[in-house]
Amino acid sequence: MPNTSRGLAVGNALVTFATANLSGLGLVYCDWQKGMAPGPVYPIDPVSDCPRLELRLYVEEIDAAVARSTRTLLKFGWWYYRLQTPGQDHQKLLRTDLETIVNLFFGNFNPLQLELAGANFTRPAQTVIHDDLRHEFDDPTLRVSVGEILMEIACIGQA
Amino acid sequence: MSYDAIRDALKTRLEAVDDIGVVHSYQRWTAEAPNLPGFNTLFKSDGRLNTWMISRVGELSRKAPGDDSRYAVRHTLQVLAFYAIDDSAASEEVFQDLVSDVLADLRAGDRTLGGACLTHSAPEATLDYADFCGVTCHRAEISLVVEEIV
């Protein structure tokens, strides 16, 4: 039987790895996305809730056994929220932070936690710069930059 | 944070505007006739009826997305201002300028009201005339929605 909990195990490993290695971003939250919203959601209190990094598992695709192994393809998205300070160059600042995250996972990538969780191959799929999120009153000090890093992880295990 | 903290913070903010008159954190009234000491203390500044009062006319709560433990609470505040008409002193112009100063301060100043709230909306105002305790006045009503997280 395929290991149907692989997505959860790898996701937990990603969160652990990111939490341990992204302290430079000053994250106040680094964990699974609590809901399953189809797009970025404005944090209710962006002053207290940003910067934050949320993991979303989109797809867990399990292939039939190939050569007595099971191949599972996992597609994750990291959603990064950054509170804007009026007057700053928000797109560049967001891009810099996203690069920090991308470099962590796809630079010298050999995270033991992921290997233990069964991940064999990881590659970035896409980095998306979303439109910024604004409070309904459009207070300039409460605008939030949002970026998303899509990644694919392949896991190969014994059938 | 709470409504009383917001109310008091807004009162402090209004009191910092030049020539604002007497500011109250709730709606005041008196049966005392104009020019009697109690009336003068409550509503007059520099010998002229010039008073501003804060009230709340509504409250709306919205749950935080993905977090059942927090709410965004929106208080709809109303600031009522009364300024005695004096045609010889062009009181209409003076009052209009005063309202403009208050609105400008609310638009451009600290939207957290010194940390009492998350933010507030841009203010909206209507101006007309009214009788206040027997005194004919210029009247302004400023609406402001203040949001706090609880």
mmCIF file of C-alpha atoms in Angstrom:
data_model
loop_
_atom_site.group_PDB
_atom_site.id
_atom_site.type_symbol
_atom_site.label_atom_id
_atom_site.label_comp_id
_atom_site.label_asym_id
_atom_site.label_seq_id
_atom_site.Cartn_x
_atom_site.Cartn_y
_atom_site.Cartn_z
ATOM 1 C CA MET A 1 0.000 0.000 0.000
ATOM 2 C CA PRO A 2 1.308 3.509 -0.734
ATOM 3 C CA ASN A 3 2.288 5.642 2.183
ATOM 4 C CA THR A 4 -0.599 8.135 2.241
ATOM 5 C CA SER A 5 0.893 10.147 5.131
ATOM 6 C CA ARG A 6 3.968 11.170 3.176
ATOM 7 C CA GLY A 7 2.634 14.623 2.393
ATOM 8 C CA LEU A 8 2.103 15.315 6.070
ATOM 9 C CA ALA A 9 5.516 13.948 7.044
ATOM 10 C CA VAL A 10 7.377 15.932 4.409
ATOM 11 C CA GLY A 11 5.359 19.041 5.182
ATOM 12 C CA ASN A 12 6.227 18.797 8.854
ATOM 13 C CA ALA A 13 9.864 18.374 7.905
ATOM 14 C CA LEU A 14 9.709 21.460 5.696
ATOM 15 C CA VAL A 15 8.249 23.502 8.532
ATOM 16 C CA THR A 16 10.886 22.286 10.972
ATOM 17 C CA PHE A 17 13.668 23.023 8.505
ATOM 18 C CA ALA A 18 12.333 26.489 7.649
ATOM 19 C CA THR A 19 11.799 27.409 11.310
ATOM 20 C CA ALA A 20 15.378 26.458 12.146
ATOM 21 C CA ASN A 21 16.980 28.253 9.219
ATOM 22 C CA LEU A 22 14.978 31.408 8.504
ATOM 23 C CA SER A 23 15.489 33.285 11.761
ATOM 24 C CA GLY A 24 16.926 36.189 9.769
ATOM 25 C CA LEU A 25 13.452 36.979 8.454
ATOM 26 C CA GLY A 26 12.104 37.477 11.972
ATOM 27 C CA LEU A 27 9.099 35.291 11.302
ATOM 28 C CA VAL A 28 6.317 35.445 13.879
ATOM 29 C CA TYR A 29 4.660 32.397 12.311
ATOM 30 C CA CYS A 30 6.168 29.562 10.322
ATOM 31 C CA ASP A 31 3.807 26.616 10.024
ATOM 32 C CA TRP A 32 1.057 25.035 8.009
ATOM 33 C CA GLN A 33 -1.617 27.353 6.704
ATOM 34 C CA LYS A 34 -4.478 27.011 9.170
ATOM 35 C CA GLY A 35 -7.232 27.183 6.576
ATOM 36 C CA MET A 36 -7.305 26.195 2.919
ATOM 37 C CA ALA A 37 -8.025 29.518 1.289
ATOM 38 C CA PRO A 38 -7.721 29.653 -2.509
ATOM 39 C CA GLY A 39 -5.515 32.718 -2.365
ATOM 40 C CA PRO A 40 -3.699 35.024 0.051
ATOM 41 C CA VAL A 41 -5.793 36.140 3.019
ATOM 42 C CA TYR A 42 -5.307 39.488 4.722
ATOM 43 C CA PRO A 43 -3.954 38.889 8.259
ATOM 44 C CA ILE A 44 -6.438 40.253 10.769
ATOM 45 C CA ASP A 45 -3.671 42.108 12.607
ATOM 46 C CA PRO A 46 -0.775 42.503 10.178
ATOM 47 C CA VAL A 47 1.283 44.462 12.702
ATOM 48 C CA SER A 48 1.371 41.455 15.046
ATOM 49 C CA ASP A 49 0.965 38.678 12.469
ATOM 50 C CA CYS A 50 3.757 39.565 10.005
ATOM 51 C CA PRO A 51 6.196 38.515 8.742
ATOM 52 C CA ARG A 52 4.728 35.051 8.389
ATOM 53 C CA LEU A 53 5.375 31.984 6.279
ATOM 54 C CA GLU A 54 2.561 29.514 5.675
ATOM 55 C CA LEU A 55 2.824 26.106 4.073
ATOM 56 C CA ARG A 56 0.073 24.808 1.843
ATOM 57 C CA LEU A 57 -0.034 21.276 0.422
ATOM 58 C CA TYR A 58 -1.756 21.406 -2.945
ATOM 59 C CA VAL A 59 -1.227 17.996 -4.474
ATOM 60 C CA GLU A 60 -0.189 14.558 -3.284
ATOM 61 C CA GLU A 61 0.065 12.424 -6.390
ATOM 62 C CA ILE A 62 0.788 8.742 -5.918
ATOM 63 C CA ASP A 63 2.001 6.698 -8.874
ATOM 64 C CA ALA A 64 1.347 2.993 -9.227
ATOM 65 C CA ALA A 65 4.242 0.851 -8.204
ATOM 66 C CA VAL A 66 7.165 1.138 -10.588
ATOM 67 C CA ALA A 67 9.944 -1.380 -10.247
ATOM 68 C CA ARG A 68 8.546 -2.436 -6.878
ATOM 69 C CA SER A 69 8.643 1.174 -5.605
ATOM 70 C CA THR A 70 5.986 3.808 -5.078
ATOM 71 C CA ARG A 71 6.600 7.322 -6.332
ATOM 72 C CA THR A 72 4.768 10.159 -4.635
ATOM 73 C CA LEU A 73 4.848 13.672 -6.065
ATOM 74 C CA LEU A 74 4.068 16.427 -3.589
ATOM 75 C CA LYS A 75 3.304 19.997 -4.616
ATOM 76 C CA PHE A 76 3.645 22.588 -1.875
ATOM 77 C CA GLY A 77 3.284 26.336 -1.748
ATOM 78 C CA TRP A 78 5.007 28.622 0.749
ATOM 79 C CA TRP A 79 3.041 31.810 1.242
ATOM 80 C CA TYR A 80 5.089 34.674 2.618
ATOM 81 C CA TYR A 81 3.453 37.788 4.107
ATOM 82 C CA ARG A 82 5.438 40.954 4.781
ATOM 83 C CA LEU A 83 4.060 44.162 6.324
ATOM 84 C CA GLN A 84 4.935 47.222 4.255
ATOM 85 C CA THR A 85 6.485 50.354 5.661
ATOM 86 C CA PRO A 86 5.300 53.396 3.667
ATOM 87 C CA GLY A 87 7.978 54.815 1.393
ATOM 88 C CA GLN A 88 9.965 51.620 0.976
ATOM 89 C CA ASP A 89 10.494 49.719 -2.262
ATOM 90 C CA HIS A 90 8.109 46.909 -1.418
ATOM 91 C CA GLN A 91 8.535 44.727 -4.487
ATOM 92 C CA LYS A 92 12.328 44.619 -4.127
ATOM 93 C CA LEU A 93 12.119 43.911 -0.405
ATOM 94 C CA LEU A 94 9.648 41.111 -0.971
ATOM 95 C CA ARG A 95 11.804 39.653 -3.734
ATOM 96 C CA THR A 96 14.859 39.703 -1.476
ATOM 97 C CA ASP A 97 13.027 37.813 1.253
ATOM 98 C CA LEU A 98 11.648 35.295 -1.223
ATOM 99 C CA GLU A 99 15.161 34.704 -2.547
ATOM 100 C CA THR A 100 16.313 33.976 0.982
ATOM 101 C CA ILE A 101 13.642 31.299 1.254
ATOM 102 C CA VAL A 102 14.324 29.890 -2.209
ATOM 103 C CA ASN A 103 18.067 29.744 -1.540
ATOM 104 C CA LEU A 104 17.440 27.850 1.677
ATOM 105 C CA PHE A 105 15.559 25.100 -0.056
ATOM 106 C CA PHE A 106 17.283 25.004 -3.396
ATOM 107 C CA GLY A 107 20.807 26.189 -2.690
ATOM 108 C CA ASN A 108 22.912 23.777 -0.714
ATOM 109 C CA PHE A 109 19.949 21.548 -0.299
ATOM 110 C CA ASN A 110 20.548 18.528 1.837
ATOM 111 C CA PRO A 111 18.162 18.770 4.734
ATOM 112 C CA LEU A 112 18.350 15.625 6.796
ATOM 113 C CA GLN A 113 14.830 16.166 8.075
ATOM 114 C CA LEU A 114 13.469 15.890 4.555
ATOM 115 C CA GLU A 115 15.505 12.802 3.794
ATOM 116 C CA LEU A 116 14.163 11.146 6.889
ATOM 117 C CA ALA A 117 10.673 12.063 5.797
ATOM 118 C CA GLY A 118 11.301 10.291 2.509
ATOM 119 C CA ALA A 119 11.996 13.153 0.116
ATOM 120 C CA ASN A 120 14.404 12.265 -2.646
ATOM 121 C CA PHE A 121 14.248 15.148 -5.057
ATOM 122 C CA THR A 122 13.124 18.731 -4.664
ATOM 123 C CA ARG A 123 12.823 21.462 -7.220
ATOM 124 C CA PRO A 124 11.350 24.937 -7.313
ATOM 125 C CA ALA A 125 8.365 25.238 -9.593
ATOM 126 C CA GLN A 126 7.531 28.912 -9.526
ATOM 127 C CA THR A 127 7.814 32.107 -7.514
ATOM 128 C CA VAL A 128 4.737 34.324 -7.677
ATOM 129 C CA ILE A 129 4.494 37.949 -6.580
ATOM 130 C CA HIS A 130 0.862 38.535 -5.654
ATOM 131 C CA ASP A 131 -0.907 41.893 -5.562
ATOM 132 C CA ASP A 132 -0.449 43.487 -2.178
ATOM 133 C CA LEU A 133 -3.228 43.075 0.378
ATOM 134 C CA ARG A 134 -4.868 46.171 1.777
ATOM 135 C CA HIS A 135 -6.964 46.849 4.823
ATOM 136 C CA GLU A 136 -10.498 47.889 3.955
ATOM 137 C CA PHE A 137 -9.696 51.407 5.230
ATOM 138 C CA ASP A 138 -6.535 51.391 3.081
ATOM 139 C CA ASP A 139 -4.280 52.518 5.890
ATOM 140 C CA PRO A 140 -0.846 52.748 4.174
ATOM 141 C CA THR A 141 0.839 51.350 7.283
ATOM 142 C CA LEU A 142 -1.246 48.162 7.075
ATOM 143 C CA ARG A 143 -0.516 47.051 3.510
ATOM 144 C CA VAL A 144 0.917 43.581 3.176
ATOM 145 C CA SER A 145 3.200 42.235 0.442
ATOM 146 C CA VAL A 146 2.577 38.611 -0.487
ATOM 147 C CA GLY A 147 4.711 36.169 -2.412
ATOM 148 C CA GLU A 148 4.397 32.477 -3.028
ATOM 149 C CA ILE A 149 7.036 29.849 -3.708
ATOM 150 C CA LEU A 150 5.740 26.705 -5.333
ATOM 151 C CA MET A 151 7.854 23.597 -4.950
ATOM 152 C CA GLU A 152 7.654 19.991 -5.980
ATOM 153 C CA ILE A 153 9.053 17.133 -3.985
ATOM 154 C CA ALA A 154 9.340 13.581 -5.220
ATOM 155 C CA CYS A 155 9.410 10.697 -2.792
ATOM 156 C CA ILE A 156 10.300 7.171 -3.763
ATOM 157 C CA GLY A 157 9.634 4.351 -1.372
ATOM 158 C CA GLN A 158 9.359 0.625 -1.364
ATOM 159 C CA ALA A 159 6.098 -0.763 -2.607
ATOM 160 C CA MET B 1 -7.947 47.618 23.829
ATOM 161 C CA SER B 2 -11.581 48.528 24.345
ATOM 162 C CA TYR B 3 -14.135 51.162 23.471
ATOM 163 C CA ASP B 4 -13.389 53.234 26.572
ATOM 164 C CA ALA B 5 -9.691 53.351 25.652
ATOM 165 C CA ILE B 6 -10.579 54.354 22.092
ATOM 166 C CA ARG B 7 -13.011 57.005 23.286
ATOM 167 C CA ASP B 8 -10.480 58.507 25.682
ATOM 168 C CA ALA B 9 -7.735 58.426 23.049
ATOM 169 C CA LEU B 10 -9.946 60.224 20.551
ATOM 170 C CA LYS B 11 -10.814 62.845 23.158
ATOM 171 C CA THR B 12 -7.117 63.461 23.773
ATOM 172 C CA ARG B 13 -6.545 63.688 20.039
ATOM 173 C CA LEU B 14 -9.340 66.236 19.532
ATOM 174 C CA GLU B 15 -8.181 68.333 22.472
ATOM 175 C CA ALA B 16 -4.835 68.803 20.733
ATOM 176 C CA VAL B 17 -6.459 70.693 17.833
ATOM 177 C CA ASP B 18 -6.140 74.474 18.194
ATOM 178 C CA ASP B 19 -9.314 76.323 19.306
ATOM 179 C CA ILE B 20 -11.247 73.050 19.643
ATOM 180 C CA GLY B 21 -13.303 74.198 22.625
ATOM 181 C CA VAL B 22 -14.618 71.844 25.298
ATOM 182 C CA VAL B 23 -14.356 68.161 24.367
ATOM 183 C CA HIS B 24 -16.407 65.483 26.090
ATOM 184 C CA SER B 25 -15.993 61.713 25.780
ATOM 185 C CA TYR B 26 -19.774 61.224 25.855
ATOM 186 C CA GLN B 27 -22.876 63.180 24.938
ATOM 187 C CA ARG B 28 -23.624 65.871 27.500
ATOM 188 C CA TRP B 29 -26.814 67.767 28.212
ATOM 189 C CA THR B 30 -28.086 70.146 30.857
ATOM 190 C CA ALA B 31 -31.411 71.641 31.830
ATOM 191 C CA GLU B 32 -29.562 74.707 33.009
ATOM 192 C CA ALA B 33 -30.156 77.856 30.972
ATOM 193 C CA PRO B 34 -27.391 79.258 28.794
ATOM 194 C CA ASN B 35 -24.999 81.639 30.587
ATOM 195 C CA LEU B 36 -25.537 79.994 33.956
ATOM 196 C CA PRO B 37 -22.304 78.660 35.504
ATOM 197 C CA GLY B 38 -23.023 74.974 34.992
ATOM 198 C CA PHE B 39 -23.820 75.491 31.320
ATOM 199 C CA ASN B 40 -20.775 77.648 30.765
ATOM 200 C CA THR B 41 -18.472 75.081 32.331
ATOM 201 C CA LEU B 42 -19.854 72.259 30.242
ATOM 202 C CA PHE B 43 -20.018 73.888 26.852
ATOM 203 C CA LYS B 44 -18.260 77.246 26.610
ATOM 204 C CA SER B 45 -14.720 78.153 25.679
ATOM 205 C CA ASP B 46 -13.492 81.761 25.522
ATOM 206 C CA GLY B 47 -17.048 82.926 26.208
ATOM 207 C CA ARG B 48 -18.550 81.087 23.219
ATOM 208 C CA LEU B 49 -20.537 77.874 23.052
ATOM 209 C CA ASN B 50 -18.000 75.590 21.399
ATOM 210 C CA THR B 51 -18.326 71.969 22.390
ATOM 211 C CA TRP B 52 -17.429 68.589 20.899
ATOM 212 C CA MET B 53 -18.856 65.285 22.075
ATOM 213 C CA ILE B 54 -17.903 61.709 21.244
ATOM 214 C CA SER B 55 -20.422 58.910 21.055
ATOM 215 C CA ARG B 56 -20.697 55.417 19.614
ATOM 216 C CA VAL B 57 -23.576 54.559 17.322
ATOM 217 C CA GLY B 58 -22.674 51.011 16.300
ATOM 218 C CA GLU B 59 -20.390 48.023 16.741
ATOM 219 C CA LEU B 60 -19.704 45.165 14.343
ATOM 220 C CA SER B 61 -17.560 42.066 14.950
ATOM 221 C CA ARG B 62 -15.884 39.912 12.307
ATOM 222 C CA LYS B 63 -14.013 36.677 13.016
ATOM 223 C CA ALA B 64 -10.391 36.450 11.970
ATOM 224 C CA PRO B 65 -9.877 34.200 8.924
ATOM 225 C CA GLY B 66 -8.268 30.961 10.025
ATOM 226 C CA ASP B 67 -8.250 31.982 13.674
ATOM 227 C CA ASP B 68 -11.392 31.400 15.700
ATOM 228 C CA SER B 69 -9.939 33.048 18.789
ATOM 229 C CA ARG B 70 -9.745 36.607 17.486
ATOM 230 C CA TYR B 71 -12.179 39.190 16.185
ATOM 231 C CA ALA B 72 -11.901 42.487 14.382
ATOM 232 C CA VAL B 73 -14.320 44.775 16.201
ATOM 233 C CA ARG B 74 -15.422 47.930 14.448
ATOM 234 C CA HIS B 75 -16.845 50.800 16.455
ATOM 235 C CA THR B 76 -18.767 53.448 14.534
ATOM 236 C CA LEU B 77 -18.036 56.684 16.345
ATOM 237 C CA GLN B 78 -19.863 59.941 16.043
ATOM 238 C CA VAL B 79 -18.352 63.280 16.973
ATOM 239 C CA LEU B 80 -20.950 66.003 17.425
ATOM 240 C CA ALA B 81 -19.827 69.627 17.444
ATOM 241 C CA PHE B 82 -21.846 72.737 18.313
ATOM 242 C CA TYR B 83 -20.570 76.274 17.826
ATOM 243 C CA ALA B 84 -22.723 79.323 18.631
ATOM 244 C CA ILE B 85 -23.662 81.428 15.644
ATOM 245 C CA ASP B 86 -22.327 84.998 15.692
ATOM 246 C CA ASP B 87 -22.785 86.672 12.340
ATOM 247 C CA SER B 88 -20.683 89.696 13.270
ATOM 248 C CA ALA B 89 -17.739 87.416 14.033
ATOM 249 C CA ALA B 90 -18.139 85.353 10.832
ATOM 250 C CA SER B 91 -18.660 82.290 12.988
ATOM 251 C CA GLU B 92 -19.523 80.211 9.942
ATOM 252 C CA GLU B 93 -15.994 80.652 8.585
ATOM 253 C CA VAL B 94 -14.393 80.001 11.947
ATOM 254 C CA PHE B 95 -16.377 76.814 12.459
ATOM 255 C CA GLN B 96 -15.728 75.546 8.935
ATOM 256 C CA ASP B 97 -11.991 76.051 9.475
ATOM 257 C CA LEU B 98 -12.150 74.269 12.797
ATOM 258 C CA VAL B 99 -13.937 71.263 11.289
ATOM 259 C CA SER B 100 -11.382 71.191 8.481
ATOM 260 C CA ASP B 101 -8.555 71.140 11.012
ATOM 261 C CA VAL B 102 -10.117 68.224 12.869
ATOM 262 C CA LEU B 103 -10.718 66.250 9.680
ATOM 263 C CA ALA B 104 -7.174 66.928 8.440
ATOM 264 C CA ASP B 105 -5.732 65.716 11.722
ATOM 265 C CA LEU B 106 -7.785 62.525 11.619
ATOM 266 C CA ARG B 107 -6.792 61.865 8.015
ATOM 267 C CA ALA B 108 -3.078 62.502 8.369
ATOM 268 C CA GLY B 109 -2.318 61.681 11.992
ATOM 269 C CA ASP B 110 -1.619 58.461 13.832
ATOM 270 C CA ARG B 111 -4.341 56.031 12.846
ATOM 271 C CA THR B 112 -3.804 53.864 15.909
ATOM 272 C CA LEU B 113 -4.925 56.703 18.225
ATOM 273 C CA GLY B 114 -1.791 56.215 20.268
ATOM 274 C CA GLY B 115 -2.091 52.425 20.193
ATOM 275 C CA ALA B 116 -5.728 52.257 21.293
ATOM 276 C CA CYS B 117 -6.816 50.605 18.034
ATOM 277 C CA LEU B 118 -5.483 48.924 14.902
ATOM 278 C CA THR B 119 -6.631 51.678 12.563
ATOM 279 C CA HIS B 120 -9.577 53.870 11.679
ATOM 280 C CA SER B 121 -11.354 54.936 8.541
ATOM 281 C CA ALA B 122 -11.075 58.285 6.838
ATOM 282 C CA PRO B 123 -13.508 60.644 8.598
ATOM 283 C CA GLU B 124 -16.735 61.802 6.994
ATOM 284 C CA ALA B 125 -18.549 64.964 8.012
ATOM 285 C CA THR B 126 -21.871 66.699 7.527
ATOM 286 C CA LEU B 127 -22.501 70.290 8.583
ATOM 287 C CA ASP B 128 -25.708 72.177 9.231
ATOM 288 C CA TYR B 129 -27.406 74.243 11.925
ATOM 289 C CA ALA B 130 -29.140 73.198 15.123
ATOM 290 C CA ASP B 131 -30.596 74.506 18.331
ATOM 291 C CA PHE B 132 -28.533 73.369 21.300
ATOM 292 C CA CYS B 133 -30.011 74.029 24.746
ATOM 293 C CA GLY B 134 -31.706 77.123 23.369
ATOM 294 C CA VAL B 135 -28.649 78.445 21.518
ATOM 295 C CA THR B 136 -28.636 78.556 17.707
ATOM 296 C CA CYS B 137 -25.459 76.848 16.574
ATOM 297 C CA HIS B 138 -23.430 75.652 13.663
ATOM 298 C CA ARG B 139 -23.427 71.879 13.935
ATOM 299 C CA ALA B 140 -21.064 69.240 12.574
ATOM 300 C CA GLU B 141 -21.346 65.499 12.731
ATOM 301 C CA ILE B 142 -18.173 63.530 12.032
ATOM 302 C CA SER B 143 -18.362 59.784 11.485
ATOM 303 C CA LEU B 144 -15.384 57.525 12.015
ATOM 304 C CA VAL B 145 -15.097 53.741 12.073
ATOM 305 C CA VAL B 146 -12.423 52.495 14.473
ATOM 306 C CA GLU B 147 -11.154 48.919 14.340
ATOM 307 C CA GLU B 148 -9.601 47.020 17.210
ATOM 308 C CA ILE B 149 -8.528 43.380 17.459
ATOM 309 C CA VAL B 150 -9.813 41.406 20.434
#
